[in-house]
């Protein structure tokens, strides 16, 4: 108890996202009203509206009506990538994780225009804290993180999505041989990701000889940036406004791809 008899406040939790305005435009509101019940998953919440109840879980076969490879995009934004992927690959299931409600509504609008695929669902929760609760181990065939906030100021680096707590949460969810794809237009963040991801024994570079995307960028390329190990641009990634903005500013786009190393015999989930 504090001197005034009140219980101390719990430490403020570090998250990688900022909750922006939730107000929807007329068009997005109509898409939300028509399709959110069908496509937006709504598990029981925990202590915050971005957290699931600790006892919650997903039955993927029940959600999608089948068993299929699962692609998860964390920070799906306005839905360009995940909506296009669902339409292009009906044989796979897709899960878009995004806390920004207008982004989810825009994704629903895209799905409506693309013909309302049944192989996609949207999850409006904090990925780091919800996916390990809701998904079984080794259930993800592809994990995508494209253009997450680089938090360029040093004092904000702890808020970057790609940090040890996130990796500890999601890497057990990757199936043996699964692909983890990332992209950023900030060289400093690319360097940060390489240092962390290259050090994980669960991962190996998918393109160990892959060259850098270039040598000249409008932002400073850190000393020690690896010359190789970079992935070619993933053909399945739609060129979003975030990528276009970075390129127009003269920044390079750094693509990464890792493969989940198979678990040792006897350690795979049952």
Tab-separated table of C-alpha atoms in Angstrom:
chain	number	residue	atom	x	y	z
A	1	UNK	CA	0.000	0.000	0.000
A	2	UNK	CA	1.078	3.562	-0.628
A	3	UNK	CA	1.207	6.187	2.111
A	4	UNK	CA	-2.375	7.226	1.341
A	5	UNK	CA	-3.622	3.644	1.711
A	6	UNK	CA	-4.195	2.971	-1.994
A	7	UNK	CA	-2.854	-0.098	-3.745
A	8	UNK	CA	0.038	0.683	-6.095
A	9	UNK	CA	-0.754	0.712	-9.784
A	10	UNK	CA	0.607	-2.263	-11.741
A	11	UNK	CA	3.603	-1.447	-13.976
A	12	UNK	CA	2.592	-0.100	-17.351
A	13	UNK	CA	2.782	-2.822	-19.970
A	14	UNK	CA	4.982	-2.189	-23.008
A	15	UNK	CA	3.149	-2.681	-26.294
A	16	UNK	CA	4.310	-2.172	-29.871
A	17	UNK	CA	1.197	-0.377	-31.071
A	18	UNK	CA	-0.649	2.880	-30.456
A	19	UNK	CA	-4.433	2.831	-30.353
A	20	UNK	CA	-5.472	5.422	-32.893
A	21	UNK	CA	-8.910	6.850	-33.619
A	22	UNK	CA	-11.567	4.167	-33.851
A	23	UNK	CA	-14.124	6.243	-35.726
A	24	UNK	CA	-15.188	4.682	-39.020
A	25	UNK	CA	-16.040	6.422	-42.251
A	26	UNK	CA	-19.488	5.796	-43.675
A	27	UNK	CA	-18.205	3.196	-46.154
A	28	UNK	CA	-16.138	1.355	-43.555
A	29	UNK	CA	-19.021	1.392	-41.088
A	30	UNK	CA	-21.286	-0.222	-43.664
A	31	UNK	CA	-18.695	-2.925	-44.364
A	32	UNK	CA	-18.289	-3.495	-40.624
A	33	UNK	CA	-22.022	-3.750	-40.069
A	34	UNK	CA	-22.439	-6.212	-42.931
A	35	UNK	CA	-19.507	-8.527	-42.357
A	36	UNK	CA	-17.869	-8.217	-38.930
A	37	UNK	CA	-20.063	-10.907	-37.379
A	38	UNK	CA	-18.977	-13.308	-40.099
A	39	UNK	CA	-15.266	-12.547	-40.314
A	40	UNK	CA	-14.083	-10.842	-37.103
A	41	UNK	CA	-13.307	-13.304	-34.322
A	42	UNK	CA	-14.551	-12.295	-30.905
A	43	UNK	CA	-13.031	-14.448	-28.142
A	44	UNK	CA	-13.785	-13.676	-24.509
A	45	UNK	CA	-11.648	-10.761	-23.349
A	46	UNK	CA	-9.229	-10.575	-20.471
A	47	UNK	CA	-8.211	-7.566	-18.424
A	48	UNK	CA	-8.057	-5.335	-21.509
A	49	UNK	CA	-10.035	-5.266	-24.733
A	50	UNK	CA	-6.916	-6.234	-26.705
A	51	UNK	CA	-6.273	-9.352	-24.599
A	52	UNK	CA	-8.106	-12.679	-24.656
A	53	UNK	CA	-9.334	-14.402	-21.563
A	54	UNK	CA	-6.496	-16.711	-20.411
A	55	UNK	CA	-8.876	-19.666	-20.705
A	56	UNK	CA	-9.869	-18.872	-24.300
A	57	UNK	CA	-8.683	-20.972	-27.240
A	58	UNK	CA	-9.423	-21.491	-30.928
A	59	UNK	CA	-10.506	-24.589	-32.771
A	60	UNK	CA	-9.112	-23.776	-36.200
A	61	UNK	CA	-11.003	-26.589	-37.863
A	62	UNK	CA	-14.250	-25.226	-36.441
A	63	UNK	CA	-13.416	-21.632	-37.427
A	64	UNK	CA	-12.530	-22.436	-41.035
A	65	UNK	CA	-14.578	-25.596	-41.462
A	66	UNK	CA	-11.550	-27.645	-42.506
A	67	UNK	CA	-7.886	-28.403	-41.877
A	68	UNK	CA	-5.512	-26.378	-44.064
A	69	UNK	CA	-2.202	-24.554	-43.881
A	70	UNK	CA	-2.539	-21.392	-41.802
A	71	UNK	CA	-1.002	-18.042	-42.797
A	72	UNK	CA	-0.929	-15.378	-40.086
A	73	UNK	CA	-0.194	-11.712	-40.743
A	74	UNK	CA	0.599	-9.648	-37.658
A	75	UNK	CA	-0.207	-5.985	-38.151
A	76	UNK	CA	-2.327	-6.482	-41.264
A	77	UNK	CA	-3.105	-2.758	-41.489
A	78	UNK	CA	-5.665	-2.005	-44.186
A	79	UNK	CA	-5.676	-5.595	-45.337
A	80	UNK	CA	-4.027	-5.325	-48.751
A	81	UNK	CA	-1.769	-8.350	-48.287
A	82	UNK	CA	-4.030	-10.719	-46.446
A	83	UNK	CA	-7.114	-10.072	-48.588
A	84	UNK	CA	-5.132	-10.596	-51.796
A	85	UNK	CA	-3.515	-13.749	-50.401
A	86	UNK	CA	-6.862	-15.246	-49.391
A	87	UNK	CA	-8.224	-14.692	-52.900
A	88	UNK	CA	-5.063	-16.005	-54.592
A	89	UNK	CA	-4.693	-19.095	-52.399
A	90	UNK	CA	-8.059	-20.682	-51.590
A	91	UNK	CA	-6.231	-23.829	-50.471
A	92	UNK	CA	-4.811	-21.993	-47.433
A	93	UNK	CA	-6.454	-20.374	-44.416
A	94	UNK	CA	-5.519	-16.827	-43.393
A	95	UNK	CA	-5.633	-14.955	-40.092
A	96	UNK	CA	-5.193	-11.166	-40.003
A	97	UNK	CA	-4.180	-9.795	-36.588
A	98	UNK	CA	-4.768	-6.054	-36.199
A	99	UNK	CA	-5.852	-3.859	-33.262
A	100	UNK	CA	-6.799	-0.866	-35.465
A	101	UNK	CA	-10.562	-1.104	-36.030
A	102	UNK	CA	-10.653	1.130	-39.149
A	103	UNK	CA	-8.020	-1.167	-40.659
A	104	UNK	CA	-10.181	-4.190	-39.957
A	105	UNK	CA	-13.197	-2.450	-41.467
A	106	UNK	CA	-11.182	-1.594	-44.582
A	107	UNK	CA	-10.103	-5.232	-44.803
A	108	UNK	CA	-13.760	-6.272	-44.732
A	109	UNK	CA	-14.462	-3.829	-47.552
A	110	UNK	CA	-11.627	-5.378	-49.577
A	111	UNK	CA	-12.984	-8.849	-48.941
A	112	UNK	CA	-16.403	-7.755	-50.107
A	113	UNK	CA	-14.993	-6.389	-53.348
A	114	UNK	CA	-12.881	-9.540	-53.859
A	115	UNK	CA	-15.807	-11.894	-53.488
A	116	UNK	CA	-15.917	-12.758	-49.763
A	117	UNK	CA	-13.523	-15.656	-49.380
A	118	UNK	CA	-14.276	-18.149	-46.613
A	119	UNK	CA	-10.590	-18.821	-45.915
A	120	UNK	CA	-9.879	-15.689	-43.891
A	121	UNK	CA	-10.668	-14.395	-40.412
A	122	UNK	CA	-9.709	-11.203	-38.567
A	123	UNK	CA	-8.495	-10.997	-34.973
A	124	UNK	CA	-8.655	-7.568	-33.238
A	125	UNK	CA	-6.198	-8.400	-30.454
A	126	UNK	CA	-2.597	-7.882	-29.351
A	127	UNK	CA	-0.719	-10.559	-31.321
A	128	UNK	CA	2.078	-11.133	-28.831
A	129	UNK	CA	-0.279	-11.776	-25.950
A	130	UNK	CA	-3.159	-13.434	-27.774
A	131	UNK	CA	-1.675	-15.858	-30.295
A	132	UNK	CA	0.050	-18.103	-27.710
A	133	UNK	CA	-3.253	-18.341	-25.821
A	134	UNK	CA	-5.514	-18.932	-28.803
A	135	UNK	CA	-3.421	-21.024	-31.211
A	136	UNK	CA	-1.899	-24.448	-30.642
A	137	UNK	CA	1.818	-24.998	-30.893
A	138	UNK	CA	3.178	-25.657	-34.404
A	139	UNK	CA	-0.039	-24.476	-36.069
A	140	UNK	CA	1.303	-21.670	-38.330
A	141	UNK	CA	2.690	-22.475	-41.795
A	142	UNK	CA	3.601	-18.880	-42.669
A	143	UNK	CA	3.986	-15.849	-40.402
A	144	UNK	CA	4.172	-12.378	-41.962
A	145	UNK	CA	5.260	-9.108	-40.340
A	146	UNK	CA	5.453	-6.321	-42.894
A	147	UNK	CA	6.450	-2.735	-42.144
A	148	UNK	CA	5.775	-2.809	-38.420
A	149	UNK	CA	6.455	0.469	-36.630
A	150	UNK	CA	10.266	0.934	-36.507
A	151	UNK	CA	10.105	3.135	-33.392
A	152	UNK	CA	13.310	4.880	-34.532
A	153	UNK	CA	14.107	6.801	-31.327
A	154	UNK	CA	16.426	4.904	-28.989
A	155	UNK	CA	14.150	5.339	-26.001
A	156	UNK	CA	11.339	3.642	-27.951
A	157	UNK	CA	13.276	0.599	-29.195
A	158	UNK	CA	11.687	-1.489	-26.432
A	159	UNK	CA	8.339	-0.915	-28.171
A	160	UNK	CA	9.405	-2.540	-31.423
A	161	UNK	CA	7.344	-5.584	-32.288
A	162	UNK	CA	10.390	-7.652	-33.223
A	163	UNK	CA	11.907	-8.034	-29.797
A	164	UNK	CA	12.594	-11.093	-27.602
A	165	UNK	CA	9.140	-11.198	-25.914
A	166	UNK	CA	7.366	-11.370	-29.277
A	167	UNK	CA	9.741	-14.008	-30.625
A	168	UNK	CA	9.380	-16.072	-27.467
A	169	UNK	CA	5.606	-15.901	-27.943
A	170	UNK	CA	5.311	-16.758	-31.639
A	171	UNK	CA	8.216	-19.011	-32.579
A	172	UNK	CA	6.720	-22.041	-30.768
A	173	UNK	CA	3.597	-21.545	-32.909
A	174	UNK	CA	5.506	-22.082	-36.154
A	175	UNK	CA	5.233	-25.558	-37.636
A	176	UNK	CA	8.443	-27.370	-38.563
A	177	UNK	CA	9.606	-25.917	-41.885
A	178	UNK	CA	7.286	-22.896	-41.566
A	179	UNK	CA	8.331	-19.612	-43.166
A	180	UNK	CA	8.673	-16.356	-41.224
A	181	UNK	CA	8.652	-13.360	-43.600
A	182	UNK	CA	9.407	-9.762	-42.647
A	183	UNK	CA	10.016	-6.472	-44.422
A	184	UNK	CA	10.943	-2.946	-43.371
A	185	UNK	CA	12.026	0.235	-45.093
A	186	UNK	CA	14.158	1.384	-42.141
A	187	UNK	CA	17.775	0.175	-42.288
A	188	UNK	CA	18.276	0.542	-38.542
A	189	UNK	CA	15.272	-1.669	-37.850
A	190	UNK	CA	16.440	-4.189	-40.457
A	191	UNK	CA	19.775	-4.395	-38.648
A	192	UNK	CA	17.986	-4.837	-35.327
A	193	UNK	CA	15.856	-7.654	-36.739
A	194	UNK	CA	18.854	-9.456	-38.229
A	195	UNK	CA	20.710	-9.388	-34.912
A	196	UNK	CA	17.771	-10.858	-33.024
A	197	UNK	CA	16.500	-13.336	-35.601
A	198	UNK	CA	19.881	-14.654	-36.719
A	199	UNK	CA	20.608	-15.530	-33.087
A	200	UNK	CA	17.511	-17.703	-32.649
A	201	UNK	CA	18.316	-21.390	-32.789
A	202	UNK	CA	14.739	-22.100	-33.913
A	203	UNK	CA	15.320	-20.223	-37.179
A	204	UNK	CA	17.622	-20.402	-40.164
A	205	UNK	CA	17.941	-17.961	-43.033
A	206	UNK	CA	15.975	-19.020	-46.083
A	207	UNK	CA	18.365	-17.118	-48.406
A	208	UNK	CA	21.816	-17.207	-46.751
A	209	UNK	CA	23.541	-15.936	-49.903
A	210	UNK	CA	20.906	-13.322	-50.757
A	211	UNK	CA	22.456	-9.882	-51.388
A	212	UNK	CA	21.425	-6.579	-49.884
A	213	UNK	CA	18.621	-4.714	-51.676
A	214	UNK	CA	21.153	-1.985	-52.508
A	215	UNK	CA	23.932	0.144	-51.071
A	216	UNK	CA	22.431	3.624	-51.177
A	217	UNK	CA	19.575	4.684	-48.941
A	218	UNK	CA	18.321	8.020	-47.680
A	219	UNK	CA	18.570	6.703	-44.122
A	220	UNK	CA	21.897	5.665	-42.672
A	221	UNK	CA	22.773	1.995	-43.083
A	222	UNK	CA	24.319	0.875	-39.751
A	223	UNK	CA	27.895	-0.317	-39.627
A	224	UNK	CA	28.016	-4.070	-39.498
A	225	UNK	CA	24.876	-4.540	-41.595
A	226	UNK	CA	25.220	-8.026	-43.109
A	227	UNK	CA	26.064	-8.112	-46.803
A	228	UNK	CA	24.181	-11.368	-47.384
A	229	UNK	CA	21.241	-13.248	-45.938
A	230	UNK	CA	18.551	-10.975	-47.403
A	231	UNK	CA	15.479	-12.354	-49.128
A	232	UNK	CA	14.259	-11.250	-52.555
A	233	UNK	CA	11.028	-9.316	-52.535
A	234	UNK	CA	8.235	-11.791	-51.818
A	235	UNK	CA	5.956	-11.969	-54.848
A	236	UNK	CA	2.991	-12.558	-52.566
A	237	UNK	CA	3.421	-9.199	-50.829
A	238	UNK	CA	1.218	-6.451	-52.210
A	239	UNK	CA	2.939	-3.082	-52.552
A	240	UNK	CA	1.177	-1.116	-49.833
A	241	UNK	CA	1.158	2.600	-49.103
A	242	UNK	CA	3.791	2.004	-46.398
A	243	UNK	CA	6.212	0.495	-48.898
A	244	UNK	CA	5.482	3.153	-51.507
A	245	UNK	CA	6.081	5.903	-48.950
A	246	UNK	CA	9.438	4.452	-47.979
A	247	UNK	CA	10.580	4.051	-51.555
A	248	UNK	CA	9.489	7.582	-52.479
A	249	UNK	CA	11.586	8.845	-49.557
A	250	UNK	CA	14.624	7.067	-50.994
A	251	UNK	CA	14.805	4.290	-48.439
A	252	UNK	CA	15.639	0.701	-49.321
A	253	UNK	CA	13.173	-2.079	-48.555
A	254	UNK	CA	14.800	-4.896	-46.616
A	255	UNK	CA	13.155	-8.300	-46.958
A	256	UNK	CA	13.840	-11.182	-44.613
A	257	UNK	CA	12.768	-14.813	-44.705
A	258	UNK	CA	13.508	-17.513	-42.158
A	259	UNK	CA	12.609	-21.197	-41.949
A	260	UNK	CA	11.529	-22.847	-38.707
A	261	UNK	CA	14.122	-25.495	-37.866
A	262	UNK	CA	12.477	-28.912	-37.306
A	263	UNK	CA	12.060	-29.819	-33.670
A	264	UNK	CA	14.130	-32.647	-32.290
A	265	UNK	CA	12.485	-36.046	-32.394
A	266	UNK	CA	10.122	-36.428	-29.481
A	267	UNK	CA	9.714	-32.667	-28.886
A	268	UNK	CA	6.980	-32.007	-31.435
A	269	UNK	CA	3.525	-31.306	-30.030
A	270	UNK	CA	1.030	-34.117	-29.906
